[in-house]
Coordinates of C-alpha atoms in Angstrom, one line a residue:
Chain E
N1 CA 63.9 202.6 -20.4
F2 CA 64.0 198.8 -20.6
D3 CA 60.4 198.3 -22.0
N4 CA 62.3 200.0 -25.1
D5 CA 65.0 197.8 -23.9
C6 CA 63.2 194.8 -24.5
D7 CA 61.8 195.9 -27.8
Y8 CA 64.9 195.9 -29.2
L9 CA 66.2 192.9 -28.8
W10 CA 63.0 191.0 -29.9
L11 CA 60.0 193.0 -31.8
K12 CA 56.2 191.6 -32.1
S13 CA 55.3 190.6 -35.7
S14 CA 52.1 192.0 -37.6
T15 CA 51.6 188.0 -37.8
P16 CA 50.2 186.4 -34.8
E17 CA 52.3 184.4 -32.2
S18 CA 56.0 186.0 -34.3
I19 CA 59.1 187.6 -33.2
Y20 CA 61.4 189.1 -34.7
H21 CA 65.2 190.3 -34.2
H22 CA 66.8 192.5 -36.7
G23 CA 70.5 192.0 -36.9
R24 CA 72.7 189.0 -36.0
V25 CA 71.4 186.1 -33.1
G26 CA 73.9 183.4 -30.8
I27 CA 73.0 180.4 -29.2
N28 CA 76.1 179.2 -27.3
T29 CA 77.5 182.5 -28.7
D30 CA 78.7 186.1 -27.8
K31 CA 79.9 187.1 -31.3
P32 CA 76.9 186.2 -34.0
E33 CA 78.9 186.6 -37.1
E34 CA 76.2 185.5 -39.3
A35 CA 72.5 186.4 -39.6
L36 CA 72.2 183.0 -36.8
S37 CA 75.6 181.5 -35.5
V38 CA 74.6 178.6 -33.6
N39 CA 77.5 177.0 -31.5
G40 CA 76.1 172.9 -31.1
N41 CA 73.7 171.4 -32.7
I42 CA 70.8 171.9 -34.6
R43 CA 67.6 169.8 -34.2
V44 CA 64.5 170.7 -36.5
T45 CA 61.6 168.3 -37.2
G46 CA 60.1 170.1 -40.4
C47 CA 62.9 170.9 -43.4
I48 CA 64.6 173.1 -44.4
E49 CA 63.9 175.9 -47.5
H50 CA 66.0 177.5 -49.1
P51 CA 64.6 180.8 -51.6
S52 CA 65.3 178.8 -55.3
D53 CA 63.1 180.9 -57.0
M54 CA 64.8 181.9 -61.6
R55 CA 63.2 185.1 -61.4
I56 CA 65.3 185.9 -58.7
K57 CA 68.5 184.6 -60.1
T58 CA 70.4 186.2 -63.1
D59 CA 73.5 185.3 -65.0
I60 CA 72.8 181.9 -65.4
L61 CA 74.7 179.6 -67.0
P62 CA 74.9 176.0 -68.0
V63 CA 77.1 173.7 -65.8
D64 CA 79.8 171.0 -67.2
S65 CA 78.6 167.6 -65.3
S66 CA 81.8 166.2 -66.0
R67 CA 83.6 169.3 -64.4
Q68 CA 81.5 168.9 -61.4
L69 CA 82.8 164.2 -61.5
E70 CA 85.9 165.7 -61.8
R71 CA 86.1 167.5 -58.8
V72 CA 84.0 165.5 -57.2
C73 CA 86.5 162.9 -57.6
Q74 CA 89.3 165.3 -56.0
M75 CA 87.4 165.6 -52.8
R76 CA 89.1 164.0 -50.5
L77 CA 87.2 162.4 -47.7
Y78 CA 88.8 161.8 -44.5
Q79 CA 87.4 160.3 -40.5
Y80 CA 88.7 162.7 -37.9
R81 CA 87.4 164.1 -34.8
Y82 CA 87.5 167.1 -33.1
K83 CA 90.5 168.0 -30.8
D84 CA 89.8 168.7 -27.2
G85 CA 88.2 171.7 -26.6
V86 CA 87.4 173.4 -29.6
M87 CA 83.9 172.3 -29.0
R88 CA 83.4 174.1 -25.7
G89 CA 79.9 175.5 -25.2
A90 CA 78.4 173.3 -27.5
N91 CA 77.3 170.0 -27.0
P92 CA 80.2 168.3 -25.4
S93 CA 78.7 164.6 -27.0
N94 CA 80.3 166.2 -30.6
E95 CA 83.7 166.4 -29.2
S96 CA 84.4 163.1 -28.7
R97 CA 82.2 161.6 -32.3
H98 CA 83.9 160.2 -34.7
Q99 CA 82.9 162.7 -37.7
V100 CA 83.8 162.0 -41.7
G101 CA 83.8 164.7 -43.7
V102 CA 86.2 166.8 -45.9
L103 CA 89.1 169.5 -45.3
A104 CA 87.4 172.8 -45.6
Q105 CA 91.8 173.6 -46.5
E106 CA 91.6 171.0 -49.4
L107 CA 88.0 171.3 -50.3
R108 CA 89.1 175.4 -51.8
D109 CA 91.6 174.2 -54.0
I110 CA 88.7 172.1 -55.6
L111 CA 85.4 173.9 -54.5
P112 CA 86.8 177.7 -53.7
D113 CA 83.4 179.1 -53.7
A114 CA 82.2 175.8 -50.9
V115 CA 84.6 177.8 -48.7
H116 CA 84.6 180.7 -46.8
E117 CA 86.9 182.4 -44.6
T118 CA 85.4 183.8 -41.1
N119 CA 86.7 186.2 -38.4
T120 CA 86.6 183.4 -36.2
D121 CA 89.7 182.7 -33.5
V122 CA 89.2 179.3 -32.0
P123 CA 91.4 179.1 -28.5
L124 CA 92.9 175.5 -28.7
S125 CA 93.7 173.9 -25.5
D126 CA 97.2 173.8 -26.4
G127 CA 97.7 177.0 -25.8
G128 CA 97.3 177.9 -29.7
T129 CA 94.9 179.8 -31.4
V130 CA 93.0 178.6 -35.1
S131 CA 92.7 182.5 -36.5
K132 CA 90.4 183.2 -39.8
L133 CA 88.1 179.5 -39.2
L134 CA 87.2 178.2 -42.4
V135 CA 83.9 177.3 -42.7
I136 CA 82.1 175.1 -46.0
N137 CA 79.2 175.5 -46.8
K138 CA 77.8 171.9 -48.1
D139 CA 74.8 172.3 -49.6
R140 CA 77.2 173.6 -52.4
I141 CA 79.0 169.9 -52.2
L142 CA 75.7 168.5 -52.7
M143 CA 75.2 170.5 -55.6
E144 CA 78.5 168.8 -57.1
T145 CA 77.4 165.8 -56.5
V146 CA 74.0 166.0 -58.4
G147 CA 76.5 167.1 -61.3
A148 CA 78.7 164.2 -60.6
V149 CA 76.5 161.5 -60.8
Q150 CA 74.7 163.3 -64.0
G151 CA 78.6 162.7 -65.4
L152 CA 78.7 159.4 -64.4
K153 CA 75.1 158.6 -66.1
K154 CA 76.6 159.8 -69.5
I155 CA 79.5 157.4 -68.8
A156 CA 77.3 154.2 -68.1
D157 CA 75.3 155.5 -71.4
D158 CA 78.7 155.3 -73.9
V159 CA 80.2 152.5 -72.0
N160 CA 76.5 150.7 -72.6
H161 CA 76.5 151.3 -76.6
R162 CA 79.8 150.1 -76.9
L163 CA 79.2 146.8 -75.4
D164 CA 75.8 146.6 -77.3
S165 CA 78.7 147.5 -80.3
L166 CA 81.2 144.2 -79.0
E167 CA 77.8 142.1 -78.6
K168 CA 77.2 142.9 -81.6
G169 CA 79.8 142.6 -82.8
F170 CA 81.3 139.5 -81.2
S171 CA 78.2 137.6 -81.9
Q172 CA 78.4 138.0 -85.8
T173 CA 81.7 137.0 -85.8
H174 CA 81.3 133.8 -84.5
T175 CA 78.2 133.1 -86.1
L176 CA 80.1 134.1 -89.1
K177 CA 83.6 132.4 -88.7
N178 CA 81.8 129.1 -88.2
S179 CA 79.8 129.2 -90.7
K180 CA 83.5 129.8 -93.0
D181 CA 85.1 127.3 -90.8
R182 CA 82.0 125.1 -92.0
F183 CA 82.9 126.5 -95.4
S184 CA 86.6 125.7 -94.6
R185 CA 86.7 122.5 -93.7
E186 CA 84.3 121.3 -96.3
G187 CA 86.4 123.1 -98.9
T188 CA 89.4 121.5 -97.5
G189 CA 87.4 117.7 -97.6
E190 CA 86.3 118.0 -101.0
T191 CA 90.3 118.4 -101.9
Chain D
N1 CA 64.0 193.0 -11.1
F2 CA 62.9 191.9 -14.2
D3 CA 65.7 194.4 -16.3
N4 CA 67.6 191.0 -15.1
D5 CA 65.4 188.4 -16.3
C6 CA 64.5 190.3 -20.1
D7 CA 68.2 190.2 -20.2
Y8 CA 69.1 187.3 -18.5
L9 CA 67.1 185.0 -22.0
W10 CA 69.0 187.1 -24.4
L11 CA 72.3 189.7 -24.3
K12 CA 73.4 192.4 -26.3
S13 CA 76.5 191.4 -28.1
S14 CA 79.6 193.5 -28.5
T15 CA 78.8 193.7 -32.3
P16 CA 76.6 195.6 -33.1
E17 CA 72.7 195.1 -33.8
S18 CA 73.5 191.6 -32.5
I19 CA 72.2 189.9 -29.6
Y20 CA 72.8 185.4 -27.9
H21 CA 71.9 183.4 -25.6
H22 CA 74.0 181.3 -23.7
G23 CA 72.1 177.6 -23.1
R24 CA 69.6 176.0 -25.7
V25 CA 67.1 177.5 -27.6
G26 CA 63.4 176.0 -28.3
I27 CA 61.2 177.2 -30.9
N28 CA 57.4 175.4 -30.7
T29 CA 59.1 173.3 -27.9
D30 CA 59.6 173.5 -24.2
K31 CA 62.2 171.0 -23.7
P32 CA 64.9 171.7 -26.1
E33 CA 67.7 169.5 -26.3
E34 CA 69.9 170.6 -28.6
A35 CA 71.1 174.8 -28.7
L36 CA 68.4 175.4 -31.2
S37 CA 65.6 173.1 -31.2
V38 CA 62.9 173.7 -34.3
N39 CA 59.4 172.0 -33.9
G40 CA 58.5 173.1 -37.8
N41 CA 60.3 174.4 -40.5
I42 CA 63.5 176.7 -41.3
R43 CA 63.5 178.9 -44.0
V44 CA 66.9 180.5 -44.7
T45 CA 67.7 182.4 -47.8
G46 CA 71.9 182.0 -47.9
C47 CA 73.9 179.5 -46.8
I48 CA 74.9 176.9 -43.9
E49 CA 77.8 177.3 -42.4
H50 CA 80.0 174.4 -41.1
P51 CA 83.6 174.4 -39.8
S52 CA 85.7 172.4 -41.4
D53 CA 89.0 174.1 -40.1
M54 CA 91.7 171.4 -40.8
R55 CA 93.2 173.2 -37.4
I56 CA 90.6 172.1 -35.8
K57 CA 91.1 168.4 -36.4
T58 CA 92.6 166.0 -35.1
D59 CA 93.6 162.2 -35.6
I60 CA 92.8 162.7 -39.5
L61 CA 92.5 159.3 -41.4
P62 CA 91.5 159.0 -45.2
V63 CA 87.6 156.9 -45.5
D64 CA 88.1 154.2 -48.1
S65 CA 85.1 154.6 -51.3
S66 CA 84.2 151.1 -52.1
R67 CA 83.3 150.8 -48.4
Q68 CA 81.1 154.1 -49.0
L69 CA 79.5 152.9 -52.1
E70 CA 78.4 149.6 -50.3
R71 CA 77.3 151.2 -47.8
V72 CA 74.9 153.4 -50.0
C73 CA 73.8 150.3 -51.6
Q74 CA 72.5 148.9 -48.4
M75 CA 70.1 152.5 -47.7
R76 CA 66.8 151.7 -47.9
L77 CA 64.7 154.6 -49.5
Y78 CA 61.0 154.7 -48.8
Q79 CA 58.0 156.9 -49.2
Y80 CA 56.5 157.6 -46.3
R81 CA 54.3 160.6 -44.6
Y82 CA 54.4 160.9 -40.9
K83 CA 51.5 159.8 -38.4
D84 CA 49.0 162.0 -37.3
G85 CA 49.5 164.9 -34.9
V86 CA 53.5 163.7 -34.9
M87 CA 54.2 167.0 -36.6
R88 CA 51.8 168.9 -33.8
G89 CA 52.6 172.7 -33.1
A90 CA 55.1 172.4 -36.2
N91 CA 54.0 173.9 -39.8
P92 CA 50.4 171.4 -40.4
S93 CA 51.1 170.5 -43.7
N94 CA 54.2 169.0 -43.3
E95 CA 51.9 165.8 -42.0
S96 CA 49.8 165.4 -44.9
R97 CA 53.1 166.1 -47.5
H98 CA 54.8 163.0 -48.5
Q99 CA 58.3 162.4 -47.9
V100 CA 61.2 160.7 -49.4
G101 CA 64.1 159.2 -47.1
V102 CA 65.7 156.5 -45.1
L103 CA 64.7 154.8 -41.6
A104 CA 66.5 156.2 -38.9
Q105 CA 66.5 152.0 -37.7
E106 CA 67.9 150.7 -40.8
L107 CA 70.5 153.4 -41.0
R108 CA 71.6 152.7 -37.6
D109 CA 73.2 149.4 -39.1
I110 CA 74.8 150.9 -41.7
L111 CA 76.0 154.4 -41.1
P112 CA 75.9 154.2 -36.9
D113 CA 77.5 157.5 -36.8
A114 CA 74.7 159.2 -38.7
V115 CA 72.0 158.2 -36.3
H116 CA 71.6 159.8 -32.8
E117 CA 69.0 158.6 -30.4
T118 CA 67.5 161.2 -28.3
N119 CA 65.5 161.9 -24.9
T120 CA 62.3 163.1 -26.7
D121 CA 59.1 161.4 -26.7
V122 CA 56.5 161.6 -29.4
P123 CA 52.8 161.1 -28.6
L124 CA 50.8 159.5 -30.7
S125 CA 47.1 159.6 -31.5
D126 CA 46.1 155.8 -30.8
G127 CA 47.6 157.5 -26.9
G128 CA 50.5 155.2 -27.6
T129 CA 54.0 156.7 -27.1
V130 CA 57.3 156.6 -28.8
S131 CA 60.4 157.0 -26.5
K132 CA 64.2 157.6 -27.2
L133 CA 62.7 158.8 -30.7
L134 CA 65.8 158.6 -32.6
V135 CA 67.3 161.5 -35.3
I136 CA 69.9 161.3 -38.6
N137 CA 72.1 163.7 -39.6
K138 CA 71.9 164.0 -42.8
D139 CA 75.4 165.8 -43.7
R140 CA 76.5 162.4 -43.0
I141 CA 74.6 160.8 -45.7
L142 CA 75.7 163.2 -47.9
M143 CA 79.4 162.4 -47.3
E144 CA 78.7 158.8 -47.8
T145 CA 77.3 159.9 -51.4
V146 CA 80.0 162.0 -52.3
G147 CA 82.1 158.8 -51.4
A148 CA 79.7 156.1 -53.2
V149 CA 80.3 158.7 -56.3
Q150 CA 84.1 158.6 -56.2
G151 CA 83.3 154.7 -55.9
L152 CA 81.9 154.5 -59.0
K153 CA 84.0 156.3 -60.8
K154 CA 86.4 154.1 -60.1
I155 CA 84.4 151.3 -61.3
A156 CA 83.7 152.7 -64.3
D157 CA 87.6 154.0 -64.8
D158 CA 87.9 149.7 -64.4
V159 CA 84.7 149.1 -66.7
N160 CA 86.5 151.5 -69.8
H161 CA 90.1 149.9 -69.2
R162 CA 88.5 146.8 -69.9
L163 CA 86.1 148.1 -73.0
D164 CA 89.4 149.3 -74.4
S165 CA 91.1 146.1 -74.3
L166 CA 87.8 143.6 -75.3
E167 CA 88.4 146.7 -78.6
K168 CA 91.2 146.1 -78.7
G169 CA 91.8 142.6 -79.3
F170 CA 88.4 142.2 -81.2
S171 CA 89.4 144.5 -83.5
Q172 CA 93.5 142.5 -83.7
T173 CA 91.5 139.6 -83.5
H174 CA 89.4 140.4 -86.5
T175 CA 92.0 141.6 -88.9
L176 CA 94.3 138.4 -88.1
K177 CA 91.6 136.6 -88.4
N178 CA 90.5 137.9 -91.9
S179 CA 93.8 137.9 -92.5
K180 CA 94.2 133.7 -91.7
D181 CA 91.1 133.5 -93.6
R182 CA 92.2 134.9 -96.7
F183 CA 96.2 132.7 -96.2
S184 CA 94.0 129.7 -95.1
R185 CA 92.4 129.8 -98.8
E186 CA 94.5 131.0 -100.4
G187 CA 96.7 128.1 -99.2
T188 CA 93.3 125.5 -99.3
G189 CA 93.4 126.9 -103.3
E190 CA 96.8 126.1 -103.8
T191 CA 96.6 122.6 -102.7
Chain Y
N1 CA 52.9 195.4 -17.7
F2 CA 55.1 194.6 -20.0
D3 CA 56.8 191.7 -17.9
N4 CA 54.5 190.1 -19.7
D5 CA 55.4 191.1 -22.6
C6 CA 58.5 190.3 -22.0
D7 CA 57.5 187.4 -21.1
Y8 CA 55.4 186.9 -23.9
L9 CA 58.1 186.4 -26.4
W10 CA 60.4 183.7 -24.3
L11 CA 60.1 182.2 -21.8
K12 CA 62.6 179.9 -19.5
S13 CA 62.2 176.3 -20.2
S14 CA 62.2 173.8 -17.2
T15 CA 65.3 172.1 -18.3
P16 CA 68.4 174.5 -17.9
E17 CA 69.5 177.4 -19.5
S18 CA 67.0 177.1 -21.3
I19 CA 64.1 179.1 -23.0
Y20 CA 61.7 178.8 -25.6
H21 CA 59.2 180.7 -27.9
H22 CA 56.5 179.2 -28.8
G23 CA 55.2 180.8 -32.8
R24 CA 57.0 181.9 -35.6
V25 CA 60.8 183.8 -36.0
G26 CA 62.0 186.0 -37.8
I27 CA 65.9 187.1 -37.9
N28 CA 66.2 190.1 -40.4
T29 CA 62.6 189.5 -41.0
D30 CA 59.4 190.5 -39.3
K31 CA 56.7 188.2 -41.7
P32 CA 58.5 184.7 -40.3
E33 CA 56.2 182.2 -42.3
E34 CA 58.0 179.5 -40.7
A35 CA 59.4 178.4 -37.6
L36 CA 62.0 180.4 -38.1
S37 CA 62.9 182.3 -40.7
V38 CA 66.7 183.7 -41.4
N39 CA 67.2 186.8 -44.1
G40 CA 71.3 185.4 -43.9
N41 CA 73.1 182.3 -43.2
I42 CA 72.8 180.1 -40.6
R43 CA 76.7 179.2 -39.0
V44 CA 76.5 175.5 -36.7
T45 CA 79.3 174.3 -35.5
G46 CA 78.0 170.8 -34.7
C47 CA 75.1 168.7 -37.5
I48 CA 71.6 169.5 -38.1
E49 CA 69.4 166.8 -36.9
H50 CA 66.1 165.8 -38.4
P51 CA 63.9 162.9 -36.5
S52 CA 63.6 159.7 -38.8
D53 CA 62.6 157.3 -36.3
M54 CA 60.3 154.6 -38.2
R55 CA 57.5 154.5 -35.0
I56 CA 56.3 158.2 -35.8
K57 CA 56.0 157.5 -40.4
T58 CA 53.5 155.3 -41.3
D59 CA 52.4 154.2 -45.5
I60 CA 56.0 153.3 -46.0
L61 CA 56.8 152.6 -49.2
P62 CA 59.9 151.4 -51.3
V63 CA 61.2 154.0 -53.8
D64 CA 62.1 152.9 -57.2
S65 CA 66.2 154.1 -57.7
S66 CA 66.5 153.5 -61.3
R67 CA 63.2 155.9 -61.4
Q68 CA 64.8 158.3 -59.5
L69 CA 68.7 158.2 -61.7
E70 CA 66.2 159.4 -64.3
R71 CA 65.2 162.4 -62.2
V72 CA 68.7 163.5 -61.2
C73 CA 69.6 163.5 -64.4
Q74 CA 66.7 165.5 -65.7
M75 CA 67.8 168.1 -62.8
R76 CA 69.8 170.6 -64.8
L77 CA 72.8 172.8 -62.9
Y78 CA 73.1 176.2 -63.1
Q79 CA 75.9 179.6 -61.4
Y80 CA 74.4 182.4 -60.8
R81 CA 74.3 185.0 -58.8
Y82 CA 71.4 186.7 -57.6
K83 CA 69.9 189.8 -58.6
D84 CA 70.6 193.0 -57.1
G85 CA 68.5 193.5 -54.3
V86 CA 67.0 190.1 -53.0
M87 CA 69.2 189.5 -50.4
R88 CA 69.2 192.4 -49.0
G89 CA 68.9 192.3 -44.8
A90 CA 71.2 189.1 -45.6
N91 CA 75.1 189.2 -45.4
P92 CA 75.7 191.0 -48.2
S93 CA 78.3 189.4 -49.7
N94 CA 75.5 186.5 -50.5
E95 CA 74.9 188.8 -53.4
S96 CA 78.1 189.0 -55.1
R97 CA 79.4 185.1 -54.4
H98 CA 78.7 183.1 -57.8
Q99 CA 76.2 180.5 -56.6
V100 CA 75.3 176.5 -57.8
G101 CA 72.2 174.9 -58.1
V102 CA 69.1 173.9 -59.6
L103 CA 65.8 176.7 -60.5
A104 CA 62.8 176.0 -58.7
Q105 CA 60.2 176.1 -61.7
E106 CA 62.4 173.4 -63.5
L107 CA 62.7 171.0 -60.1
R108 CA 58.9 171.5 -60.0
D109 CA 58.5 169.4 -62.8
I110 CA 60.7 166.8 -61.6
L111 CA 60.7 166.1 -58.2
P112 CA 57.0 168.1 -56.9
D113 CA 57.6 167.5 -53.4
A114 CA 61.1 169.1 -52.8
V115 CA 59.3 172.3 -53.9
H116 CA 57.4 174.3 -52.4
E117 CA 55.7 177.9 -52.7
T118 CA 55.7 180.6 -50.5
N119 CA 53.3 183.6 -49.9
T120 CA 56.7 185.9 -49.6
D121 CA 56.8 188.7 -52.2
V122 CA 60.2 189.9 -53.5
P123 CA 60.9 193.2 -54.3
L124 CA 63.2 193.8 -57.6
S125 CA 65.9 196.8 -57.4
D126 CA 64.5 197.2 -61.2
G127 CA 60.6 198.0 -59.0
G128 CA 59.1 195.2 -59.8
T129 CA 58.0 192.3 -57.4
V130 CA 58.7 188.7 -57.6
S131 CA 55.5 187.2 -55.4
K132 CA 55.1 184.0 -54.3
L133 CA 58.1 183.1 -53.8
L134 CA 59.6 179.5 -55.0
V135 CA 61.2 177.5 -52.1
I136 CA 63.4 174.1 -52.3
N137 CA 64.1 171.7 -49.7
K138 CA 68.0 170.0 -50.5
D139 CA 67.3 167.4 -48.5
R140 CA 65.1 166.1 -51.0
I141 CA 67.2 166.3 -53.8
L142 CA 69.8 164.3 -51.5
M143 CA 67.3 161.6 -50.9
E144 CA 66.7 161.4 -54.5
T145 CA 71.0 161.6 -55.5
V146 CA 71.6 158.5 -52.7
G147 CA 68.7 156.9 -55.1
A148 CA 70.4 157.8 -58.3
V149 CA 73.9 156.3 -56.7
Q150 CA 72.0 152.8 -55.9
G151 CA 70.7 153.0 -59.9
L152 CA 73.6 153.5 -60.8
K153 CA 76.0 150.5 -59.2
K154 CA 73.2 148.3 -60.6
I155 CA 73.9 149.2 -64.1
A156 CA 77.6 149.4 -63.3
D157 CA 76.4 145.0 -61.4
D158 CA 74.9 144.2 -65.0
V159 CA 77.8 146.7 -67.1
N160 CA 80.4 144.3 -65.3
H161 CA 77.8 141.2 -66.1
R162 CA 78.1 141.7 -69.6
L163 CA 81.8 142.1 -69.9
D164 CA 82.7 139.0 -68.0
S165 CA 80.4 137.3 -70.6
L166 CA 82.3 138.9 -73.3
E167 CA 85.8 138.4 -72.2
K168 CA 84.9 134.7 -71.0
G169 CA 83.6 134.2 -74.9
F170 CA 86.4 135.9 -76.2
S171 CA 89.0 134.2 -74.9
Q172 CA 87.4 130.6 -75.4
T173 CA 86.9 131.4 -79.0
H174 CA 90.4 132.3 -79.1
T175 CA 91.4 129.9 -77.7
L176 CA 88.9 127.6 -79.9
K177 CA 89.8 129.4 -82.5
N178 CA 93.5 129.1 -82.1
S179 CA 93.3 125.6 -81.8
K180 CA 90.7 125.1 -84.9
D181 CA 93.8 127.0 -86.9
R182 CA 95.9 124.6 -85.7
F183 CA 94.0 121.7 -86.6
S184 CA 93.0 123.3 -89.9
R185 CA 96.1 123.9 -90.5
E186 CA 97.7 120.0 -90.0
G187 CA 94.7 118.9 -92.1
T188 CA 96.1 121.0 -94.8
G189 CA 99.8 119.5 -94.1
E190 CA 97.9 115.9 -94.0
T191 CA 96.5 117.2 -97.5

């Protein structure tokens, strides 16, 4: 009976006022491909939490920040808007809105683990279809940017070191040269 | 009958264990303004995926990274906490928690497409109301930061180039000066 | 009766096609600890909006960007993968996938307000259990990175200033030295 039907979709949790669903949930899409697929915007008043506990991680290796800086500098940023109709079902203001970001096809060459090929087909208003839509993980770009900043800091430290040497060398030469000049002039004067 | 009622809210999808809703979903808010509006925190064990396929984009133009660096440097960061009561219904720990971020009113002058005026009214504990609450898109700030890092890398490349020239010029002058000094002294000695 | 049961879980909102739940919602987890807890990935076609209106904030104080740069440079980035089984119930591709990020235990020492201790226990495939799982707020890392970029820009401005002085000083000395050399040589010639 449909009590079960109802219960099948959402169940009450043991914690108060909590409900849950096992499987995938779609909002404005009848084919959710991920645990939660939202066609449209998400608004959240609090923060977004990600597990990052070292105890659930393995094969942990440090990342080279100078390589991360290189990769960030290879990313090309564009302004663009979405083609007519591709945001159908979502907040229509998204479609006209000016966007800034990367192109997944280009990012895939630089940061392959930030790009994921999906099974989603997107119909275009010209009658065509985009198949196997590419999606990106912006948090992966954030982590690369953190490393890039660290790479830049190393360059800045090196630059400051070279500047210190030049300034020291220049002021010494200047002083030395002035005293030599004086000596040389005095010597010439004595002749 | 209410089987339909039930079905109206969430429907089973053709993919296994999947359900969907067409329209807006609110959690801890009875007036969801976006496809998904959450009053509180979101925890997600996996990643957040965004479509970024070039095939669904149009009017694609490159962005000037030096302008992005300028804008990032104009953003003012603050620590703050939320006013009493504004996080009502959300995780109460958010209210006392120390936050770090920008102010939407200031960001709007620097990066207008990262700020969105909503129809949400927020009651304050002093009896006042904040109307047309401003929300921000932090991913837009991320993309600006990526460009800013690229702008800094260009400055660093230019700095390194100037340092190379100075170091080369300095070491040549030094060598030249020393040999001239020697010549000059020898010359003076011969007089 | 279970019409109420059904209604208890999700209610229709006054706005069209909108539904809401008061309390916590879990997807692939029967113990949601936050307003929305998702075991798996989230895909969103639009953007993620966060309230950032200055009118709901208080105790607003500016943040020191040079301190933010220091903290970003202290963050250690790693590549890793999740231990077998810890992503159970989520998208299984997450488990094998190569990840890049920080370790919450290390981040806690650098940016304590970006790390949150939960009540979640994660069973490991070796029979052990990770208790009080640590989660992180990546948006907090983004804000720190924005400040770090501003800190780097200040260093770059200072470096450019020092380079200008050196280049000016070097070209003056060079010119001065050349004219002195000429004078000195002419002087020597007259002797």
